[in-house]
Coordinates of C-alpha atoms in Angstrom, one line a residue:
M8 CA -12.7 18.7 20.9
T9 CA -10.7 15.5 21.0
L10 CA -9.1 14.0 17.8
V11 CA -11.5 11.1 17.9
E12 CA -14.4 13.5 18.0
K13 CA -13.0 15.4 15.1
I14 CA -12.6 12.2 13.1
T15 CA -16.1 11.1 14.0
Q16 CA -17.6 14.5 12.9
Y17 CA -15.7 14.5 9.6
A18 CA -16.4 10.8 8.8
T19 CA -20.1 10.8 9.6
N20 CA -20.7 13.9 7.5
L21 CA -18.8 12.5 4.4
R22 CA -21.1 11.7 1.5
Y23 CA -20.6 10.3 -2.0
E24 CA -22.5 13.3 -3.4
S25 CA -19.9 15.6 -1.9
L26 CA -17.0 13.9 -3.7
P27 CA -15.6 15.7 -6.8
P28 CA -15.7 13.6 -10.0
E29 CA -11.9 13.4 -10.1
V30 CA -11.8 12.0 -6.6
I31 CA -14.4 9.3 -7.5
K32 CA -12.4 8.4 -10.6
T33 CA -9.2 8.1 -8.6
A34 CA -10.9 6.0 -6.0
K35 CA -12.1 3.6 -8.7
R36 CA -8.5 3.5 -10.2
V37 CA -6.9 2.5 -6.8
I38 CA -9.7 -0.1 -6.1
I39 CA -9.1 -1.6 -9.5
D40 CA -5.3 -1.6 -9.0
S41 CA -5.6 -3.1 -5.5
I42 CA -7.9 -5.9 -6.7
G43 CA -5.5 -6.6 -9.5
C44 CA -2.7 -6.9 -7.0
A45 CA -4.9 -9.3 -4.9
L46 CA -5.5 -11.5 -7.9
G47 CA -1.7 -11.6 -8.5
G48 CA -1.0 -12.5 -4.9
Y49 CA -3.6 -15.3 -4.6
D50 CA -1.2 -18.2 -5.0
S51 CA 1.4 -16.8 -2.6
A52 CA 2.6 -18.8 0.5
P53 CA 1.3 -16.2 3.0
E54 CA -2.1 -16.1 1.3
K55 CA -2.3 -19.9 1.4
I56 CA -1.7 -19.8 5.2
A57 CA -4.3 -17.0 5.6
R58 CA -6.8 -18.9 3.5
D59 CA -6.2 -22.1 5.4
L60 CA -6.8 -20.3 8.7
A61 CA -10.0 -18.7 7.3
G62 CA -11.2 -22.1 6.2
M63 CA -11.3 -23.3 9.9
T64 CA -14.0 -20.8 10.8
S65 CA -17.7 -20.6 9.9
S66 CA -19.8 -17.6 10.7
R67 CA -23.5 -16.6 11.2
Q68 CA -22.5 -13.5 9.2
P69 CA -20.1 -14.8 6.6
A70 CA -17.8 -12.8 4.4
T71 CA -16.1 -13.8 1.2
V72 CA -12.4 -14.5 0.5
M73 CA -11.7 -13.3 -3.0
V74 CA -11.0 -15.8 -5.9
S75 CA -11.6 -18.9 -3.7
G76 CA -15.2 -17.8 -2.8
L77 CA -14.5 -19.2 0.7
Q78 CA -17.0 -18.1 3.3
T79 CA -15.6 -17.3 6.7
S80 CA -15.8 -14.8 9.6
P81 CA -15.6 -11.1 8.6
D82 CA -12.3 -10.5 10.4
L83 CA -10.6 -13.6 8.8
A84 CA -11.9 -12.7 5.4
T85 CA -10.5 -9.2 5.8
F86 CA -7.1 -10.7 6.8
A87 CA -7.0 -13.2 3.8
N88 CA -8.0 -10.5 1.4
G89 CA -5.5 -8.0 2.8
V90 CA -2.6 -10.5 2.5
M91 CA -3.6 -11.1 -1.1
I92 CA -3.6 -7.3 -1.9
R93 CA -0.2 -6.7 -0.2
F94 CA 1.9 -9.8 -1.0
L95 CA 3.5 -8.6 -4.2
D96 CA 4.3 -5.2 -2.8
Y97 CA 2.7 -3.8 -6.0
N98 CA -0.2 -1.9 -4.5
D99 CA -0.2 1.9 -4.2
G100 CA 1.7 4.2 -1.8
Y101 CA 1.8 7.5 0.0
T102 CA 4.9 9.4 0.9
S103 CA 5.1 12.2 3.5
T104 CA 7.6 14.1 5.5
G105 CA 6.1 12.2 8.4
E106 CA 5.1 8.5 8.0
S107 CA 4.6 6.8 4.7
G108 CA 2.9 3.5 3.6
H109 CA 0.2 1.9 1.6
P110 CA -3.4 3.2 2.2
S111 CA -4.9 0.8 -0.4
D112 CA -4.3 -2.0 2.2
S113 CA -7.4 -0.6 3.9
I114 CA -9.5 -1.7 0.9
A115 CA -9.6 -5.2 2.4
A116 CA -11.5 -3.8 5.3
V117 CA -13.7 -1.7 3.0
L118 CA -14.7 -4.6 0.9
T119 CA -15.6 -6.9 3.8
A120 CA -17.5 -4.3 5.8
A121 CA -19.4 -3.3 2.7
E122 CA -20.3 -6.9 1.9
I123 CA -21.6 -7.8 5.3
N124 CA -23.6 -4.6 5.7
R125 CA -25.0 -4.8 2.1
R126 CA -23.7 -1.4 1.2
S127 CA -23.5 0.0 -2.3
G128 CA -20.7 0.7 -4.8
K129 CA -21.0 4.4 -4.0
D130 CA -20.5 3.5 -0.3
V131 CA -17.4 1.5 -1.2
I132 CA -15.9 4.5 -3.0
T133 CA -16.8 6.9 -0.2
A134 CA -15.3 4.6 2.5
T135 CA -12.1 4.2 0.4
V136 CA -11.8 7.9 0.2
L137 CA -12.3 8.2 3.9
A138 CA -9.6 5.5 4.6
Y139 CA -7.1 7.4 2.4
E140 CA -7.9 10.7 4.1
M141 CA -7.5 9.2 7.5
F142 CA -4.3 7.4 6.7
C143 CA -2.6 10.3 4.9
R144 CA -3.6 13.0 7.3
I145 CA -2.3 11.1 10.3
C146 CA 0.9 10.1 8.4
D147 CA 1.6 13.8 7.8
T148 CA 1.7 14.5 11.5
V149 CA 4.3 12.0 12.8
D150 CA 7.2 9.8 11.7
L151 CA 6.8 6.5 13.6
K152 CA 10.0 4.8 12.4
P153 CA 12.4 6.4 14.8
L154 CA 10.0 5.6 17.6
G155 CA 10.0 1.9 16.7
Y156 CA 6.5 1.7 15.2
D157 CA 5.3 0.7 11.8
H158 CA 3.0 2.6 9.4
V159 CA 0.3 0.0 9.8
T160 CA -0.3 1.5 13.3
V161 CA -1.9 4.4 11.3
G162 CA -3.3 1.9 8.8
G163 CA -5.3 0.3 11.5
M164 CA -6.9 3.7 12.2
A165 CA -7.8 4.2 8.6
S166 CA -9.3 0.7 8.3
T167 CA -11.3 1.2 11.5
A168 CA -12.7 4.6 10.4
A169 CA -13.8 3.0 7.0
A170 CA -15.3 0.0 8.8
A171 CA -17.2 2.2 11.3
W172 CA -18.6 4.3 8.4
L173 CA -19.8 1.3 6.5
F174 CA -21.3 -0.2 9.7
G175 CA -23.3 3.1 9.9
F176 CA -22.0 4.2 13.2
T177 CA -22.4 7.8 14.4
G178 CA -21.6 9.7 17.5
K179 CA -20.4 7.7 20.5
Q180 CA -20.6 4.4 18.7
F181 CA -18.2 5.6 16.1
E182 CA -15.9 7.0 18.7
H183 CA -15.9 3.7 20.6
C184 CA -15.1 1.8 17.4
M185 CA -12.1 4.1 16.8
Q186 CA -10.9 3.6 20.4
L187 CA -11.3 -0.2 20.2
G188 CA -9.3 -0.1 16.9
I189 CA -6.5 2.0 18.3
A190 CA -5.8 0.9 21.9
P191 CA -4.7 -2.7 21.2
N192 CA -3.1 -2.4 17.8
N193 CA 0.3 -0.8 17.6
A194 CA 2.7 -2.6 15.2
L195 CA 6.5 -2.7 15.4
Y196 CA 8.8 -1.2 12.7
Q197 CA 11.0 -4.3 12.8
T198 CA 8.5 -5.8 10.3
R199 CA 10.0 -3.8 7.5
I200 CA 13.8 -3.7 8.0
G201 CA 16.8 -6.1 8.0
N202 CA 16.0 -9.7 7.1
V203 CA 12.3 -9.1 6.1
S204 CA 9.9 -12.0 6.7
M205 CA 6.5 -13.1 5.3
W206 CA 4.9 -10.9 8.0
K207 CA 5.8 -7.8 6.0
G208 CA 3.0 -8.5 3.6
C209 CA 0.6 -9.5 6.4
A210 CA 1.0 -6.6 9.0
Y211 CA -1.5 -4.2 7.5
A212 CA -3.9 -7.1 6.7
N213 CA -3.8 -7.9 10.4
A214 CA -4.5 -4.2 11.3
S215 CA -7.5 -4.3 9.0
R216 CA -8.6 -7.6 10.6
N217 CA -8.4 -5.9 14.0
A218 CA -10.4 -3.0 12.6
M219 CA -13.1 -5.4 11.6
F220 CA -13.1 -7.0 15.0
A221 CA -13.3 -3.5 16.6
A222 CA -16.4 -2.7 14.5
M223 CA -18.1 -6.0 15.4
L224 CA -17.4 -5.3 19.1
A225 CA -18.8 -1.7 18.8
Q226 CA -21.8 -3.0 17.0
R227 CA -22.7 -5.1 20.0
G228 CA -22.2 -2.3 22.5
M229 CA -18.6 -2.7 23.6
T230 CA -17.0 0.6 24.8
G231 CA -13.5 1.7 24.3
P232 CA -10.9 3.6 26.4
S233 CA -10.9 7.3 26.1
P234 CA -9.5 9.8 25.5
I235 CA -7.5 7.4 23.3
F236 CA -5.2 10.0 21.8
E237 CA -4.9 12.7 24.5
G238 CA -5.0 10.5 27.7
V239 CA -2.2 9.9 30.1
G240 CA -1.6 6.5 28.6
G241 CA -3.0 7.4 25.2
Y242 CA -1.5 7.4 21.7
F243 CA 0.2 10.8 21.9
K244 CA 2.2 9.9 25.0
A245 CA 2.8 6.2 24.4
V246 CA 3.3 6.0 20.7
A247 CA 3.7 9.4 18.9
R248 CA 5.5 11.0 21.9
K249 CA 3.9 14.3 20.9
T250 CA 0.5 15.9 20.4
L251 CA -0.8 15.5 16.9
T252 CA -3.1 18.1 15.3
V253 CA -5.2 17.4 12.3
D254 CA -7.2 20.5 11.4
T255 CA -7.5 20.0 7.6
W256 CA -9.7 17.3 6.0
G257 CA -10.5 16.7 2.3
G258 CA -13.5 18.6 1.1
V259 CA -13.8 20.8 4.1
N260 CA -13.3 24.5 3.1
N261 CA -12.2 23.3 -0.3
A262 CA -9.2 21.3 1.1
P263 CA -7.9 18.7 -1.4
F264 CA -8.6 15.0 -0.8
K265 CA -5.4 13.1 0.0
I266 CA -6.2 10.2 -2.3
M267 CA -5.2 12.5 -5.1
E268 CA -1.6 12.5 -3.8
C269 CA -1.0 8.7 -3.8
L270 CA 1.1 6.8 -6.3
I271 CA 0.4 3.7 -8.2
K272 CA 3.4 1.4 -8.6
R273 CA 5.1 0.6 -11.9
F274 CA 7.2 -2.1 -10.3
P275 CA 6.3 -4.8 -7.7
L276 CA 8.7 -3.5 -5.0
G277 CA 8.9 -1.0 -2.2
Q278 CA 7.8 2.5 -3.2
Y279 CA 11.1 4.1 -2.3
S280 CA 12.9 2.1 -5.1
Q281 CA 10.5 3.0 -7.9
T282 CA 12.4 6.1 -9.1
V283 CA 15.7 4.2 -8.6
C284 CA 14.6 1.4 -10.9
E285 CA 13.3 3.9 -13.4
A286 CA 16.8 5.5 -13.4
A287 CA 18.5 2.2 -13.8
L288 CA 16.4 1.4 -16.9
Q289 CA 17.2 4.8 -18.4
L290 CA 21.0 4.1 -18.1
R291 CA 20.7 0.5 -19.2
E292 CA 20.1 1.9 -22.7
K293 CA 23.5 3.6 -22.6
I294 CA 25.6 0.4 -22.1
T295 CA 26.2 -2.6 -24.2
S296 CA 25.9 -5.2 -21.4
P297 CA 25.5 -5.2 -17.6
D298 CA 28.9 -7.0 -17.7
D299 CA 30.4 -3.6 -18.7
V300 CA 29.4 -2.1 -15.3
A301 CA 32.3 -1.3 -13.0
E302 CA 30.5 0.7 -10.3
I303 CA 27.2 2.3 -9.6
F304 CA 26.7 5.2 -7.3
I305 CA 23.2 6.0 -6.0
E306 CA 22.1 9.0 -3.8
T307 CA 18.5 9.3 -2.8
V308 CA 16.2 10.2 0.0
T309 CA 17.2 9.1 3.5
T310 CA 14.1 7.1 4.1
A311 CA 14.8 5.0 1.0
C312 CA 18.2 4.2 2.3
V313 CA 16.9 3.3 5.8
L314 CA 14.3 1.0 4.4
M315 CA 16.0 -0.5 1.4
A316 CA 19.7 -0.3 1.8
D317 CA 20.1 -0.6 5.6
T318 CA 21.8 -3.9 6.2
P319 CA 24.1 -6.5 4.5
E320 CA 21.0 -8.6 3.8
K321 CA 19.9 -6.0 1.2
W322 CA 23.0 -6.8 -0.8
E323 CA 22.5 -10.5 -0.5
P324 CA 18.7 -11.0 0.2
P325 CA 17.9 -14.4 1.7
N326 CA 14.2 -14.4 0.6
R327 CA 11.6 -12.7 -1.6
E328 CA 10.4 -10.3 1.0
T329 CA 13.9 -8.9 1.6
A330 CA 14.6 -8.8 -2.2
D331 CA 11.6 -6.6 -3.0
H332 CA 12.7 -4.2 -0.2
S333 CA 16.3 -4.2 -1.5
M334 CA 17.5 -1.3 -3.6
P335 CA 20.7 -3.0 -4.7
Y336 CA 18.9 -6.2 -5.7
T337 CA 16.1 -4.5 -7.7
V338 CA 18.7 -2.2 -9.5
A339 CA 20.7 -5.3 -10.5
V340 CA 17.6 -7.0 -11.8
A341 CA 16.6 -3.9 -13.8
L342 CA 20.0 -3.7 -15.4
I343 CA 20.3 -7.4 -16.2
H344 CA 16.7 -8.1 -17.3
G345 CA 15.5 -4.8 -18.5
D346 CA 12.5 -4.8 -16.2
V347 CA 11.5 -5.7 -12.7
Q348 CA 8.4 -7.9 -12.5
E349 CA 7.0 -10.5 -10.2
E350 CA 8.9 -13.4 -11.7
H351 CA 12.2 -11.7 -10.8
F352 CA 11.6 -12.5 -7.1
D353 CA 11.6 -16.3 -7.3
D354 CA 14.6 -18.2 -5.8
A355 CA 16.2 -18.7 -9.2
H356 CA 16.6 -14.9 -9.5
V357 CA 17.1 -14.1 -5.8
F358 CA 20.1 -16.4 -5.6
D359 CA 21.4 -15.8 -9.2
P360 CA 25.2 -15.3 -9.0
A361 CA 25.1 -12.7 -11.8
I362 CA 22.6 -10.5 -9.9
R363 CA 24.6 -10.9 -6.7
A364 CA 27.8 -10.0 -8.4
L365 CA 26.3 -6.8 -9.8
T366 CA 24.8 -5.8 -6.4
R367 CA 28.3 -5.8 -4.9
K368 CA 29.2 -3.0 -7.4
I369 CA 26.4 -0.7 -6.0
K370 CA 27.1 1.9 -3.5
I371 CA 24.2 3.8 -1.9
K372 CA 24.0 6.8 0.4
P373 CA 21.4 9.3 1.5
S374 CA 21.2 12.7 -0.1
A375 CA 20.3 15.9 1.8
E376 CA 19.4 17.5 -1.6
A377 CA 17.0 14.6 -2.4
D378 CA 15.4 15.0 1.0
K379 CA 14.6 18.6 0.2
H380 CA 12.2 17.5 -2.5
M381 CA 10.2 15.1 -0.3
P382 CA 7.4 14.4 -0.1
H383 CA 6.4 15.5 -3.6
A384 CA 9.4 13.8 -5.3
M385 CA 11.5 10.8 -4.5
R386 CA 14.6 12.2 -6.2
V387 CA 17.5 9.9 -7.1
F388 CA 20.9 10.7 -8.5
F389 CA 22.2 7.7 -10.4
K390 CA 25.7 7.4 -11.8
L391 CA 26.9 4.3 -13.7
V392 CA 30.7 3.9 -14.5
T393 CA 31.8 1.3 -17.0
K394 CA 34.9 -0.7 -17.0
S395 CA 36.2 1.4 -19.9
G396 CA 35.9 4.5 -17.8
Q397 CA 32.7 5.9 -19.3
T398 CA 30.3 7.6 -16.9
F399 CA 26.5 7.9 -17.4
E400 CA 24.3 9.9 -15.0
T401 CA 20.6 10.6 -14.6
V402 CA 18.3 12.3 -12.1
V403 CA 14.7 11.0 -11.7
D404 CA 12.1 12.7 -9.5
H405 CA 8.8 11.0 -10.5
H406 CA 8.5 7.4 -11.7
K407 CA 5.7 6.4 -14.0
G408 CA 2.7 6.0 -11.7
H409 CA 3.6 8.8 -9.3
W410 CA 0.8 11.3 -8.9
K411 CA 2.9 13.9 -10.7
N412 CA 3.6 11.4 -13.6
P413 CA 0.5 9.3 -13.5
M414 CA -0.4 6.1 -15.3
D415 CA -3.4 6.5 -17.6
D416 CA -6.4 4.1 -17.4
T417 CA -4.8 1.9 -20.2
D418 CA -1.7 1.5 -18.1
I419 CA -3.8 0.4 -15.1
E420 CA -5.8 -2.0 -17.1
K421 CA -2.6 -3.5 -18.6
K422 CA -1.2 -4.1 -15.1
F423 CA -4.5 -5.5 -13.9
R424 CA -4.7 -8.0 -16.8
T425 CA -1.2 -9.2 -16.4
L426 CA -1.8 -10.0 -12.7
A427 CA -5.4 -11.3 -13.1
R428 CA -4.4 -13.8 -15.8
K429 CA -2.8 -15.9 -13.1
V430 CA -6.2 -16.9 -11.8
L431 CA -8.9 -15.8 -14.2
P432 CA -9.6 -16.3 -18.0
D433 CA -9.6 -13.3 -20.3
T434 CA -13.4 -13.3 -20.7
K435 CA -13.9 -13.0 -16.9
I436 CA -11.2 -10.3 -16.7
D437 CA -13.0 -8.3 -19.3
E438 CA -16.3 -8.6 -17.4
L439 CA -14.6 -7.8 -14.1
L440 CA -13.0 -4.6 -15.4
A441 CA -16.2 -3.4 -17.0
R442 CA -18.0 -3.8 -13.7
L443 CA -15.3 -2.2 -11.6
W444 CA -15.1 0.9 -13.8
K445 CA -18.9 1.3 -13.1
L446 CA -18.7 0.5 -9.5
E447 CA -20.9 3.4 -8.5
N448 CA -23.8 1.7 -10.3
I449 CA -24.0 -1.5 -8.1
S450 CA -26.5 -1.6 -5.2
D451 CA -24.9 -4.6 -3.3
A452 CA -21.2 -4.4 -2.7
G453 CA -21.3 -8.1 -1.8
E454 CA -21.2 -8.7 -5.5
I455 CA -17.6 -7.5 -5.8
P456 CA -15.8 -10.5 -4.2
R457 CA -18.1 -12.8 -6.0
W458 CA -17.2 -11.3 -9.4
M459 CA -13.7 -12.6 -9.1
I460 CA -14.4 -16.2 -8.0
A461 CA -12.3 -18.4 -10.3

């Protein structure tokens, strides 16, 4: 049986009724968190570009762009909503000994596919669980970064599987949809390293847009190339450079669902700096002032160093996107301001001489010991030395929001309200949260984007 056939068999047999209560609750939590991130990212420059592009297109089968209520084609609605979710780098994450990334980005495809197919809230929850399962299981099998590919290459597969499920595909039609989603959509890793651009927040949104396009093609009878994984020019040989095996799926033979192993971010920055910023805040309490700092020594997982401390730009970020993927910058912000929030990535902070002076005191290197604890901990060894010669040290494994140190529902609501207040009044936020916590009760998922129209 080919991998696409295995995926098709698993996906088409997945039902809401088979999901454990804790999986349903977790799916609602990540949907709420992702929609909150979308509301917070609505006024961003990349989202304005995506919305302007979406506004150029009308459709016989329109889909809704969140907040604006704009009606456009399903693929462009997916793109605009995906950019909104991702812009702040505040939505959830998954870490693995293979590839890592942000499975909640696929929720953009879920919401649009559910809207245009008039699916239910239960269907939205089930498709979200499927997207996470697909993303995380494939990530576990391969590390794409050394091969030059980005995690959104896997994200596109997750979004395609979720879209195919919501379109009601089975058998060969589901397989063709997967093939059409995989063959043309392999993204480059350069998106996430060095001088990071606006595209960092758009790459997975584009993968989800392509997934929606693949589903619309398959719906009309388009066939896709096969075998897409195992073929002479397929994914195994051309991208992964090895054969991947996925023999375990959530809910099959009591296997756990991968959505239960995903983190929710405490800070709006790359997931590999979450524990580092937590450590910085712990040691901030030990010093009188950031001016007292002489040196900072950080040792953490290799992947974190490759992503967030790889080039000189990470010590002097030229823009917001590089700053939120800069470990030195976010550590300096935490020590100076006592927190890291969205407002700390505007130009006034990014180019603040005090922050830049402190980043130059920070030395970072990978730790083989920290690597041993991956993927279930993102260990950081953090040492701060003062000008008077005092030394303070801490070790952090799990930031608040990690699945081993989870946020409670109150934490998630607080984060949601803080982000949503940028575009919605408190009364509307109250109503939106009440509805989202009872998502399984709605019959028409098209209501979801309409709930948040400003």
